[in-house]
Short mmCIF file of C-alpha atoms and ligand atoms in Angstrom, two decimals:
data_model
loop_
_atom_site.label_atom_id
_atom_site.label_comp_id
_atom_site.label_asym_id
_atom_site.label_seq_id
_atom_site.Cartn_x
_atom_site.Cartn_y
_atom_site.Cartn_z
CA MET A 1 0.08 -0.23 -0.02
CA ILE A 2 1.47 3.30 -0.87
CA PRO A 3 0.18 6.66 0.38
CA ALA A 4 -1.52 9.14 -2.56
CA ALA A 5 1.20 11.95 -3.82
CA PHE A 6 2.41 14.58 -1.53
CA GLU A 7 4.48 17.71 -1.24
CA TYR A 8 6.98 16.76 1.37
CA PHE A 9 8.95 19.67 3.62
CA ALA A 10 11.18 18.98 6.75
CA PRO A 11 11.30 22.49 8.36
CA GLY A 12 14.21 23.01 10.91
CA SER A 13 12.12 25.43 13.65
CA VAL A 14 8.86 25.07 15.04
CA ALA A 15 8.30 28.78 13.54
CA GLU A 16 9.33 27.45 10.11
CA ALA A 17 7.12 24.50 10.45
CA ILE A 18 3.80 27.37 11.20
CA GLY A 19 4.59 29.26 8.38
CA LEU A 20 4.33 26.06 6.51
CA LEU A 21 0.83 24.77 8.00
CA GLU A 22 -0.35 28.73 7.23
CA GLN A 23 1.07 28.63 3.61
CA HIS A 24 -1.10 25.55 3.13
CA GLY A 25 -3.68 25.53 4.99
CA ASP A 26 -6.38 22.77 4.78
CA GLU A 27 -4.12 20.86 2.39
CA ALA A 28 -1.11 20.66 5.19
CA LYS A 29 -0.39 17.78 7.84
CA LEU A 30 1.76 17.47 10.62
CA LEU A 31 4.27 14.42 10.29
CA ALA A 32 5.83 13.53 14.09
CA GLY A 33 6.46 9.27 14.46
CA GLY A 34 4.31 8.98 11.53
CA HIS A 35 2.76 5.70 13.20
CA SER A 36 -1.11 6.74 13.17
CA LEU A 37 -0.71 9.16 10.16
CA LEU A 38 1.42 6.78 7.86
CA PRO A 39 -1.00 4.01 8.10
CA ALA A 40 -4.00 5.73 7.25
CA LEU A 41 -2.09 7.36 4.26
CA LYS A 42 -1.06 4.36 2.82
CA LEU A 43 -5.08 3.09 3.08
CA ARG A 44 -5.94 6.15 1.50
CA LEU A 45 -8.14 7.28 4.57
CA SER A 46 -6.27 10.92 4.76
CA GLN A 47 -4.65 12.19 1.63
CA PRO A 48 -2.88 15.05 2.46
CA GLY A 49 -1.52 17.35 -0.19
CA VAL A 50 1.26 18.57 1.53
CA LEU A 51 3.35 16.75 5.18
CA ILE A 52 5.32 18.77 7.51
CA ASP A 53 7.63 16.31 8.67
CA ILE A 54 8.75 17.78 12.65
CA SER A 55 10.43 14.78 13.85
CA ARG A 56 13.81 15.91 13.68
CA VAL A 57 13.71 19.93 15.13
CA ALA A 58 15.73 20.15 17.58
CA GLU A 59 13.86 22.23 19.94
CA LEU A 60 11.32 19.29 19.57
CA HIS A 61 12.97 17.15 21.68
CA GLY A 62 14.86 16.64 25.10
CA ILE A 63 13.96 16.05 28.82
CA GLU A 64 14.52 18.46 31.14
CA ALA A 65 14.07 17.87 34.92
CA GLY A 66 13.37 20.54 37.33
CA ASP A 67 10.44 21.40 39.53
CA ARG A 68 8.84 19.69 36.43
CA LEU A 69 9.32 17.65 33.74
CA SER A 70 9.29 19.12 30.26
CA ILE A 71 9.08 16.69 27.50
CA GLY A 72 9.58 17.46 23.77
CA ALA A 73 6.71 16.98 21.73
CA ALA A 74 8.60 14.82 19.37
CA THR A 75 10.68 12.63 21.78
CA THR A 76 9.74 9.11 21.19
CA TYR A 77 7.75 7.14 23.79
CA ALA A 78 11.52 4.57 23.90
CA ALA A 79 13.85 7.51 24.98
CA ILE A 80 10.36 8.65 27.86
CA ALA A 81 10.48 5.23 29.08
CA SER A 82 14.56 5.16 29.44
CA ASP A 83 15.04 8.08 30.81
CA PRO A 84 16.28 8.41 34.29
CA ALA A 85 14.63 11.92 35.23
CA VAL A 86 11.30 10.13 34.31
CA LEU A 87 12.10 6.96 36.07
CA GLY A 88 13.62 8.73 38.86
CA GLY A 89 10.31 11.59 38.91
CA CYS A 90 7.49 10.56 36.88
CA ALA A 91 7.94 6.74 37.05
CA VAL A 92 4.59 6.13 35.75
CA LEU A 93 4.79 8.11 32.96
CA ALA A 94 7.87 5.47 31.47
CA GLU A 95 5.55 2.42 33.13
CA CYS A 96 2.88 3.79 30.10
CA ALA A 97 5.47 5.11 27.58
CA GLY A 98 6.98 1.59 27.86
CA GLN A 99 3.65 -0.59 27.05
CA ILE A 100 2.56 1.06 24.13
CA GLY A 101 3.20 -0.98 21.04
CA ASP A 102 5.83 -3.06 20.69
CA ILE A 103 9.83 -1.62 21.01
CA GLN A 104 9.44 -0.18 16.60
CA VAL A 105 6.55 1.61 17.67
CA ARG A 106 8.36 2.70 20.71
CA ASN A 107 11.36 4.28 18.45
CA ARG A 108 9.16 6.01 16.23
CA GLY A 109 5.73 7.20 18.02
CA THR A 110 6.01 10.70 19.91
CA LEU A 111 4.58 12.34 22.65
CA GLY A 112 2.72 15.04 20.60
CA GLY A 113 1.68 12.91 18.41
CA ALA A 114 0.08 10.99 20.52
CA LEU A 115 -1.58 13.77 22.57
CA ALA A 116 -2.91 15.67 19.00
CA HIS A 117 -3.99 12.62 17.43
CA ALA A 118 -6.06 11.33 20.59
CA ASP A 119 -7.25 8.28 19.30
CA PRO A 120 -9.63 6.92 22.05
CA ALA A 121 -7.40 3.40 22.64
CA ALA A 122 -4.22 5.43 23.27
CA ASP A 123 -2.36 5.14 26.40
CA LEU A 124 -0.89 8.26 27.04
CA PRO A 125 -3.96 10.69 27.52
CA ALA A 126 -5.10 8.84 30.48
CA VAL A 127 -1.36 9.74 32.17
CA VAL A 128 -1.82 13.09 31.13
CA LEU A 129 -5.10 13.42 32.93
CA ALA A 130 -4.48 11.49 35.90
CA LEU A 131 -1.02 13.88 36.81
CA ASP A 132 -2.81 16.97 35.38
CA ALA A 133 0.35 17.54 32.54
CA ALA A 134 0.34 21.23 31.01
CA ILE A 135 0.49 21.02 27.26
CA ALA A 136 3.03 23.92 25.42
CA VAL A 137 1.37 24.66 22.15
CA GLN A 138 2.69 27.30 19.46
CA GLY A 139 0.84 28.86 16.75
CA PRO A 140 0.39 31.53 14.32
CA ALA A 141 -1.08 33.96 17.56
CA GLY A 142 1.97 32.98 19.74
CA ALA A 143 1.84 30.50 22.63
CA ARG A 144 -0.38 29.28 24.73
CA SER A 145 -0.73 26.37 27.20
CA ILE A 146 -3.88 23.80 27.04
CA SER A 147 -4.65 21.77 30.91
CA ALA A 148 -4.98 18.06 30.44
CA ASP A 149 -8.48 18.63 31.54
CA ASP A 150 -9.26 20.81 28.69
CA MET A 151 -7.09 18.60 25.51
CA PHE A 152 -9.43 15.80 24.99
CA VAL A 153 -12.82 17.15 23.36
CA GLU A 154 -14.04 13.80 21.46
CA MET A 155 -13.17 11.33 19.62
CA LEU A 156 -9.82 12.33 17.65
CA THR A 157 -10.62 15.54 18.32
CA THR A 158 -8.27 17.81 20.94
CA ALA A 159 -8.00 21.28 22.35
CA LEU A 160 -5.35 22.18 19.39
CA GLU A 161 -6.49 25.56 16.58
CA PRO A 162 -5.69 24.89 13.20
CA ASN A 163 -1.89 25.56 12.48
CA GLU A 164 -1.08 25.03 16.27
CA VAL A 165 1.78 22.91 17.30
CA VAL A 166 2.46 20.80 19.93
CA THR A 167 5.81 21.95 21.29
CA ARG A 168 6.23 20.44 25.03
CA VAL A 169 4.41 18.78 27.63
CA THR A 170 5.31 19.20 31.40
CA PHE A 171 4.47 16.78 34.27
CA PRO A 172 5.05 16.88 37.82
CA VAL A 173 7.80 15.47 39.76
CA LEU A 174 6.13 13.19 42.37
CA GLY A 175 7.25 13.25 46.07
CA ALA A 176 6.63 11.74 49.36
CA GLY A 177 3.17 10.90 49.99
CA GLU A 178 2.38 10.77 46.27
CA GLY A 179 2.15 7.80 43.67
CA ALA A 180 0.52 6.71 40.55
CA SER A 181 0.07 3.76 38.41
CA TYR A 182 -1.22 3.21 35.47
CA ALA A 183 -2.97 -0.63 34.30
CA LYS A 184 -3.68 -1.64 30.78
CA LEU A 185 -5.95 -4.25 29.25
CA LYS A 186 -4.28 -4.53 26.31
CA HIS A 187 -5.27 -5.60 22.80
CA PRO A 188 -2.80 -8.93 22.73
CA ALA A 189 -2.08 -8.18 18.88
CA SER A 190 -1.91 -4.33 18.31
CA ARG A 191 -1.41 -3.87 22.09
CA TYR A 192 -3.58 -0.50 21.74
CA ALA A 193 -5.59 -0.11 25.08
CA ILE A 194 -8.57 -2.36 25.40
CA VAL A 195 -9.05 -0.07 28.82
CA GLY A 196 -6.40 1.22 30.58
CA VAL A 197 -6.55 3.58 33.58
CA ALA A 198 -4.28 6.09 35.66
CA ALA A 199 -4.42 6.96 38.68
CA TYR A 200 -2.38 9.68 41.02
CA VAL A 201 -2.78 9.52 44.85
CA ARG A 202 -1.27 12.21 47.65
CA LEU A 203 -1.23 11.32 51.19
CA HIS A 204 -1.90 12.79 54.23
CA ALA A 205 0.69 12.23 56.86
CA ASP A 206 -1.74 9.75 58.90
CA GLY A 207 -2.73 7.51 55.55
CA SER A 208 -5.78 9.00 54.01
CA VAL A 209 -6.26 10.34 50.88
CA ALA A 210 -5.40 14.08 50.12
CA ALA A 211 -6.41 14.08 46.64
CA ALA A 212 -6.78 11.87 43.74
CA ARG A 213 -6.96 12.21 40.35
CA VAL A 214 -8.16 9.26 37.70
CA ALA A 215 -8.67 8.38 34.18
CA VAL A 216 -9.70 6.07 31.74
CA THR A 217 -8.70 5.34 28.23
CA GLY A 218 -10.19 3.21 25.48
CA ALA A 219 -13.13 2.17 26.96
CA GLY A 220 -15.25 5.32 25.11
CA PRO A 221 -14.58 7.83 22.43
CA ARG A 222 -12.29 9.83 24.66
CA ALA A 223 -10.33 9.66 27.79
CA GLU A 224 -12.24 10.70 30.97
CA ARG A 225 -11.67 11.79 34.56
CA GLN A 226 -13.44 9.69 36.75
CA HIS A 227 -14.80 12.02 38.99
CA ALA A 228 -17.12 10.07 41.09
CA THR A 229 -14.22 7.62 41.85
CA GLU A 230 -11.69 10.57 43.22
CA SER A 231 -14.61 12.34 45.20
CA ALA A 232 -15.62 9.18 47.05
CA LEU A 233 -11.40 8.37 47.87
CA VAL A 234 -10.62 12.20 49.14
CA GLY A 235 -10.84 11.41 52.62
CA SER A 236 -11.21 8.06 53.03
CA ALA A 237 -8.45 5.76 54.61
CA GLY A 238 -7.14 4.99 51.12
CA ASP A 239 -7.33 1.00 52.17
CA ALA A 240 -8.79 -2.17 50.19
CA ALA A 241 -12.19 -1.18 50.96
CA ALA A 242 -12.54 2.43 50.85
CA ILE A 243 -10.42 1.96 47.12
CA ALA A 244 -13.17 -0.88 45.69
CA ALA A 245 -15.77 0.85 46.90
CA ALA A 246 -14.67 3.98 44.76
CA ALA A 247 -13.31 1.74 42.06
CA GLU A 248 -17.49 0.73 41.71
CA LEU A 249 -18.23 4.23 40.71
CA ALA A 250 -15.93 4.26 37.99
CA GLY A 251 -16.87 4.24 34.17
CA GLU A 252 -20.90 4.67 35.77
CA SER A 253 -21.05 8.34 33.91
CA MET A 254 -19.39 7.81 30.73
CA GLU A 255 -19.91 7.40 27.23
CA TYR A 256 -18.73 3.52 25.75
CA LEU A 257 -17.42 2.19 22.83
CA GLY A 258 -18.19 -1.09 22.07
CA ASP A 259 -16.18 -3.16 18.96
CA ILE A 260 -15.12 -6.39 17.22
CA HIS A 261 -12.20 -6.58 20.23
CA ALA A 262 -14.53 -5.74 23.49
CA SER A 263 -17.90 -4.97 24.07
CA GLU A 264 -19.34 -1.89 25.56
CA THR A 265 -20.90 -4.54 28.51
CA TYR A 266 -17.30 -6.17 28.92
CA ARG A 267 -15.46 -2.81 28.81
CA ARG A 268 -17.58 -1.44 31.68
CA ALA A 269 -16.79 -4.38 33.65
CA MET A 270 -13.37 -4.15 32.97
CA VAL A 271 -13.11 -0.30 33.76
CA LYS A 272 -13.85 -0.90 37.42
CA VAL A 273 -11.43 -3.92 37.51
CA TYR A 274 -8.70 -1.73 36.11
CA THR A 275 -9.74 1.25 38.49
CA ARG A 276 -9.16 -0.92 41.39
CA ARG A 277 -5.75 -1.91 40.15
CA ALA A 278 -4.00 1.18 39.27
CA LEU A 279 -5.61 2.86 42.67
CA GLU A 280 -4.11 -0.24 44.64
CA GLN A 281 -0.71 0.77 43.47
CA ALA A 282 -0.67 4.35 43.35
CA VAL A 283 -1.87 4.15 47.20
CA ALA A 284 1.11 1.27 47.74
CA ARG A 285 3.17 3.20 45.85
CA ALA A 286 2.67 6.68 47.90
CA ARG A 287 3.18 4.40 51.04
CA GLY A 288 6.81 4.32 49.49
CA MET B 1 10.69 14.51 -5.84
CA SER B 2 13.07 14.64 -3.08
CA THR B 3 16.86 13.81 -3.11
CA ILE B 4 17.87 11.93 -0.30
CA THR B 5 21.23 10.55 1.36
CA VAL B 6 21.06 7.87 3.27
CA THR B 7 23.75 5.12 4.53
CA VAL B 8 23.08 2.01 4.08
CA ASN B 9 24.83 -0.99 5.37
CA GLY B 10 28.65 1.44 5.55
CA LYS B 11 27.77 2.72 2.51
CA ALA B 12 26.65 5.97 1.06
CA HIS B 13 23.94 5.92 -1.01
CA THR B 14 22.15 9.62 -2.57
CA SER B 15 18.84 8.69 -4.36
CA THR B 16 15.76 11.16 -5.78
CA VAL B 17 12.32 9.71 -4.87
CA GLU B 18 9.05 10.36 -4.64
CA PRO B 19 8.26 11.54 -0.61
CA ARG B 20 5.93 8.59 -0.74
CA THR B 21 8.31 6.16 -0.60
CA LEU B 22 7.94 3.79 2.23
CA LEU B 23 11.64 3.34 3.44
CA VAL B 24 10.62 -0.58 2.90
CA HIS B 25 10.01 0.26 -1.00
CA TYR B 26 13.49 2.26 -1.17
CA LEU B 27 15.73 -0.76 0.40
CA ARG B 28 13.89 -3.61 -1.66
CA GLU B 29 13.25 -1.37 -5.16
CA HIS B 30 15.48 1.29 -5.35
CA LEU B 31 18.97 -0.36 -3.56
CA ASN B 32 17.82 -4.28 -4.64
CA LEU B 33 18.30 -5.14 -0.94
CA THR B 34 15.55 -7.50 -0.62
CA GLY B 35 16.20 -9.49 2.38
CA THR B 36 13.76 -7.18 3.80
CA HIS B 37 10.62 -8.54 3.88
CA ILE B 38 6.60 -6.79 3.61
CA GLY B 39 4.45 -8.91 5.31
CA CYS B 40 1.11 -7.36 6.74
CA ASP B 41 2.03 -3.77 5.18
CA THR B 42 0.01 -2.51 8.18
CA SER B 43 2.79 -2.30 10.93
CA GLN B 44 2.02 -5.69 13.12
CA CYS B 45 4.08 -8.39 11.80
CA GLY B 46 7.73 -7.35 12.10
CA ALA B 47 8.96 -8.66 8.74
CA CYS B 48 10.70 -5.01 7.37
CA VAL B 49 12.61 -4.72 10.77
CA VAL B 50 15.48 -2.39 10.24
CA HIS B 51 18.22 -0.28 12.23
CA VAL B 52 17.83 3.60 11.63
CA ASP B 53 20.90 5.09 13.70
CA GLY B 54 21.04 1.60 15.71
CA LYS B 55 17.44 1.61 16.77
CA SER B 56 15.08 -0.80 15.29
CA ILE B 57 11.45 0.09 13.42
CA LYS B 58 9.12 -0.76 11.25
CA ALA B 59 10.30 0.02 7.31
CA CYS B 60 6.80 -0.09 5.99
CA THR B 61 5.61 2.78 8.28
CA VAL B 62 8.44 5.11 7.51
CA LEU B 63 9.22 7.19 4.59
CA ALA B 64 12.30 7.09 2.94
CA VAL B 65 12.55 10.92 2.96
CA GLN B 66 12.43 10.69 6.77
CA VAL B 67 15.88 8.88 6.88
CA ASP B 68 17.73 11.20 5.03
CA GLY B 69 20.67 11.50 6.67
CA ALA B 70 20.67 8.42 8.65
CA SER B 71 22.36 4.86 8.84
CA VAL B 72 20.11 2.17 8.31
CA THR B 73 21.36 -2.01 8.63
CA THR B 74 19.71 -4.25 6.99
CA ILE B 75 19.82 -7.76 7.28
CA GLU B 76 22.47 -7.63 4.52
CA GLY B 77 24.63 -5.83 6.32
CA LEU B 78 24.46 -7.52 9.80
CA ALA B 79 27.94 -9.24 9.37
CA PRO B 80 30.72 -8.61 6.84
CA ALA B 81 30.05 -10.71 3.52
CA GLY B 82 30.29 -14.46 3.61
CA GLU B 83 30.29 -14.39 7.20
CA LEU B 84 27.00 -15.48 9.58
CA HIS B 85 26.15 -12.56 12.46
CA PRO B 86 25.64 -15.14 15.83
CA LEU B 87 22.22 -14.19 15.39
CA GLN B 88 21.98 -16.24 11.64
CA GLU B 89 24.31 -18.84 13.49
CA GLY B 90 21.74 -19.56 15.98
CA PHE B 91 18.50 -19.85 14.09
CA TRP B 92 19.86 -21.95 11.76
CA GLU B 93 21.94 -23.68 14.83
CA CYS B 94 18.38 -24.42 16.61
CA HIS B 95 16.01 -24.32 13.31
CA GLY B 96 14.30 -20.79 14.60
CA LEU B 97 12.77 -20.95 11.22
CA GLN B 98 10.70 -22.98 8.68
CA CYS B 99 9.68 -20.68 5.62
CA GLY B 100 12.30 -18.05 6.50
CA TYR B 101 9.57 -14.78 5.37
CA CYS B 102 9.92 -13.72 9.21
CA THR B 103 13.35 -14.24 9.94
CA PRO B 104 15.12 -11.13 8.61
CA GLY B 105 12.63 -9.07 10.74
CA MET B 106 13.39 -11.19 13.70
CA ILE B 107 16.87 -11.20 13.32
CA MET B 108 17.24 -7.60 13.40
CA ALA B 109 14.70 -6.60 16.01
CA ALA B 110 16.48 -9.38 18.25
CA ALA B 111 19.90 -7.60 17.27
CA ASP B 112 18.28 -4.49 19.00
CA LEU B 113 17.20 -6.57 21.91
CA LEU B 114 20.27 -7.98 22.38
CA GLN B 115 22.38 -4.83 22.21
CA GLN B 116 19.73 -3.15 24.88
CA ASN B 117 20.26 -6.55 27.29
CA PRO B 118 23.07 -9.08 26.45
CA ASN B 119 21.65 -11.42 28.76
CA PRO B 120 17.72 -11.76 28.36
CA SER B 121 15.60 -14.37 30.24
CA ASP B 122 13.58 -16.09 27.77
CA ASP B 123 10.55 -14.03 28.70
CA GLU B 124 12.63 -11.04 28.00
CA VAL B 125 13.69 -12.49 24.41
CA ARG B 126 9.56 -13.24 23.80
CA HIS B 127 8.36 -9.71 25.26
CA GLY B 128 11.22 -8.02 23.20
CA LEU B 129 10.33 -9.69 19.87
CA GLU B 130 6.63 -8.84 20.23
CA GLY B 131 6.51 -6.55 17.43
CA ASN B 132 7.55 -9.82 15.28
CA LEU B 133 5.11 -12.45 14.05
CA CYS B 134 6.25 -16.04 12.75
CA ARG B 135 2.94 -18.21 10.39
CA CYS B 136 5.29 -20.96 10.77
CA THR B 137 7.48 -22.39 13.43
CA GLY B 138 5.86 -21.36 17.10
CA TYR B 139 8.03 -19.41 18.95
CA HIS B 140 9.59 -22.01 21.32
CA ASN B 141 13.10 -22.30 18.66
CA ILE B 142 13.48 -18.60 18.10
CA VAL B 143 13.92 -17.71 21.56
CA ARG B 144 16.50 -21.00 21.99
CA ALA B 145 17.71 -19.10 18.46
CA VAL B 146 18.30 -15.83 19.98
CA GLN B 147 19.27 -17.28 23.25
CA TYR B 148 22.22 -19.20 21.53
CA ALA B 149 23.44 -15.69 19.87
CA ALA B 150 23.09 -14.08 23.12
CA ALA B 151 25.77 -16.80 24.79
CA LYS B 152 28.01 -16.87 22.27
CA MET B 153 27.86 -12.81 21.87
CA ARG B 154 28.76 -13.00 25.54
CA GLY B 155 31.86 -15.55 25.07
CA ASP B 156 30.00 -17.89 27.23
CA GLU B 157 29.66 -21.66 25.87
CA VAL B 158 27.19 -22.47 23.12
CA THR B 159 24.76 -25.00 22.66
CA ALA B 160 22.01 -25.90 19.85
C1 FAD C 1 1.25 -1.73 15.34
C2 FAD C 1 1.03 -0.01 16.11
C3 FAD C 1 0.78 -0.54 17.07
C4 FAD C 1 0.27 0.96 18.27
N1 FAD C 1 0.05 0.32 19.40
C5 FAD C 1 -0.26 1.66 20.72
C6 FAD C 1 -0.67 1.58 21.64
O1 FAD C 1 -0.45 0.33 22.16
N2 FAD C 1 -1.10 2.33 22.49
C7 FAD C 1 -1.25 3.76 21.90
O2 FAD C 1 -1.02 4.72 22.41
N3 FAD C 1 -0.55 3.84 20.52
C8 FAD C 1 -0.62 2.94 19.87
N4 FAD C 1 -0.02 3.02 18.70
C9 FAD C 1 -0.41 4.20 17.79
C10 FAD C 1 1.03 5.17 18.59
O3 FAD C 1 1.27 5.48 19.66
C11 FAD C 1 1.42 6.03 17.51
O4 FAD C 1 2.52 6.70 17.58
C12 FAD C 1 0.63 7.64 18.26
O5 FAD C 1 -0.78 7.41 18.16
C13 FAD C 1 0.81 9.09 17.27
O6 FAD C 1 2.05 9.51 17.42
P1 FAD C 1 2.92 9.22 16.04
O7 FAD C 1 4.08 10.74 17.03
O8 FAD C 1 3.25 8.55 15.16
O9 FAD C 1 2.23 10.97 15.50
P2 FAD C 1 2.03 10.97 13.41
O10 FAD C 1 1.64 9.60 13.06
O11 FAD C 1 2.99 11.37 13.38
O12 FAD C 1 0.39 12.18 13.41
C14 FAD C 1 -0.37 11.82 13.92
C15 FAD C 1 -1.20 13.06 14.41
O13 FAD C 1 -0.74 13.97 15.22
C16 FAD C 1 -0.78 14.77 14.23
N5 FAD C 1 0.27 15.92 15.07
C17 FAD C 1 1.61 14.91 15.24
N6 FAD C 1 2.52 15.55 15.96
C18 FAD C 1 1.81 16.51 16.37
C19 FAD C 1 2.50 17.84 16.92
N7 FAD C 1 3.74 18.15 18.16
N8 FAD C 1 1.67 19.20 17.67
C20 FAD C 1 0.46 18.94 16.32
N9 FAD C 1 0.18 17.61 16.00
C21 FAD C 1 0.74 17.05 16.04
C22 FAD C 1 -0.46 14.86 13.31
O14 FAD C 1 -0.72 15.74 12.19
C23 FAD C 1 -1.33 13.92 12.85
O15 FAD C 1 -2.48 14.50 12.78
C24 FAD C 1 -0.02 2.06 17.80
C25 FAD C 1 0.81 1.99 16.75
C26 FAD C 1 1.27 1.21 15.84
C27 FAD C 1 1.57 1.50 14.26
S1 FES C 2 5.74 -5.34 7.12
FE1 FES C 2 6.24 -3.99 8.23
S2 FES C 2 5.13 -4.55 10.23
FE2 FES C 2 4.10 -6.05 8.71
S1 FES C 3 9.62 -19.25 9.59
FE1 FES C 3 7.68 -18.78 8.21
S2 FES C 3 6.60 -17.13 8.94
FE2 FES C 3 8.51 -17.39 10.78
#
C-alpha cells in the first residue's frame, strides 16, 4: 500500500513549521512519528497534499528535569521509557510509554503525536489527565498552554486550533506521599488499550487520601477523568475497602465504545477492575 | 521528487525518490536489498524491521525521506560478507525458521534487543520480539536461537 502523492517539507524550527502550515492551510498535515498518520495515508483514509515533518526539529526534542519535567513533543516513547529523570521523578509515565505497541512502535511514536491524534485507545492521554500535565502549544497567534482537562474534546479531536503545534508537555515530579500507576488491558495483537486506567493519589501524613485523580482511556470515544471515583476516595483511609468502593463508581457516567475487540458491557466491567488495580498500586507506591 | 542521502550497510547512497516512497520500498526496489520483507504492510508483523541509527523500526511505516542523513542497517549488512552473525548462526543451529519469511525482521529485532540486554531471560526475549509474528515455527525455537546468539556474543559456551 502506497500513500497518495504529497509534497514533503522538513522544517528546521517550530516557527518554520507554523509558517508552512499557514501557507498550505487545510492541505497540510504535520508528521511526527508517523505511526498513526502513515497507516492512515497508506489506506488512503486521508490524502493531505503536504506533509510537514517535525520529527527532527531539535527544539521539539529532549527531557528537561527541574521542579517539573518538561518533555519535547517529538520525544519518542522509547526515549521517555528509559530516561533516568522520568524513571526517578515520574515513573508512571515511563511505565505507560513502555507499554505502548512494541519496541519498533516505541522507537518512532512521539508524545506530541499521541496527544494531538487523541486516538480513543491511546495510552498516554490517561496519564496526562491523571497527572494534570500541561500541554504547551505554539501557533500563528503565539504560544499558549492547554490544561490536560481541556485537551481531549472528542474522538480524534483535541483543543488544538488549526495550525497549532504541540511543543512540550510538562509533568509533575512526584514526591513523598504521592503515588501513581497505569493499569492496562491490552489488545493482544496491537497492544492498544482496550481499557487503560491511570491513577494518581496524594496521602496525608496519617495515610488518608488528600487528593486523587483517575482517568480512563480505551473504553469510550475519549480519555476521561472519573470524578465520582476521585471524590469517593478523597478523605477516605485509602484502604482496600475504600478503594474497592470508589472503583465501583468508575465508568458510570461515561460514553462507551463497543467494537469487535470488546463489547460495551465488557469494557464497562473492566473499567472498574482496572480502576481498582491502578488505585491499589498508586496508594501502595504513595505509602513507599 | 526529493533527493536523499542515506548510509545503508555502511555505504552512502544518494537517491531521488518520491516523498511517498516507503523506506521498505526504497530498500527493496531502489537499492535491490530484498532481504527486508513486507508481510502485513500494516505495522503489525515485523517482517520489515531494519535499524535506523541503531534502533529497530518497521520500514513499512517510515518514509524514505524521513531517514535522509541517517544510517540504516538491513539483514544484508548485519555480518561481513561471507560470514554469519551469531543470530544468523543461532537461527540455523536451533531451527529458528521454516519458510524464513519472518526471519530477517526477527533477527534485526533480536539484534536490537541484545544490544539493550545482552543477557535476557526467555521471557524478556519473547517480550522483546512482541512486534514480530511468525506463522510457521511457533516461537520456541526462535527464543532458543536468540539465547544461542546471546551466549555466543557474551563469549559463553554455546549449545544448539
Ligand atoms: C502497530 C501499532 C501499535 C500501536 N499500539 C499503540 C498502543 O498500544 N498504545 C497507543 O497509545 N498507541 C499505539 N499506537 C499508535 C502510536 O502510539 C502513534 O505513534 C501515535 O498515535 C501517534 O504519534 P506519532 O508521533 O506517530 O504521530 P503521527 O502519526 O506522525 O501524527 C498523528 C497526528 O498528530 C498530528 N501531530 C503529530 N505531532 C504533532 C504535534 N507536535 N503538534 C500537533 N499535531 C501533531 C499529526 O498531524 C497527525 O494528525 C500504535 C501504532 C501502531 C502502528
Ligand atoms: S510489513 Fe512492516 S510490520 Fe508487517
Ligand atoms: S518461518 Fe515462516 S513465518 Fe516465520
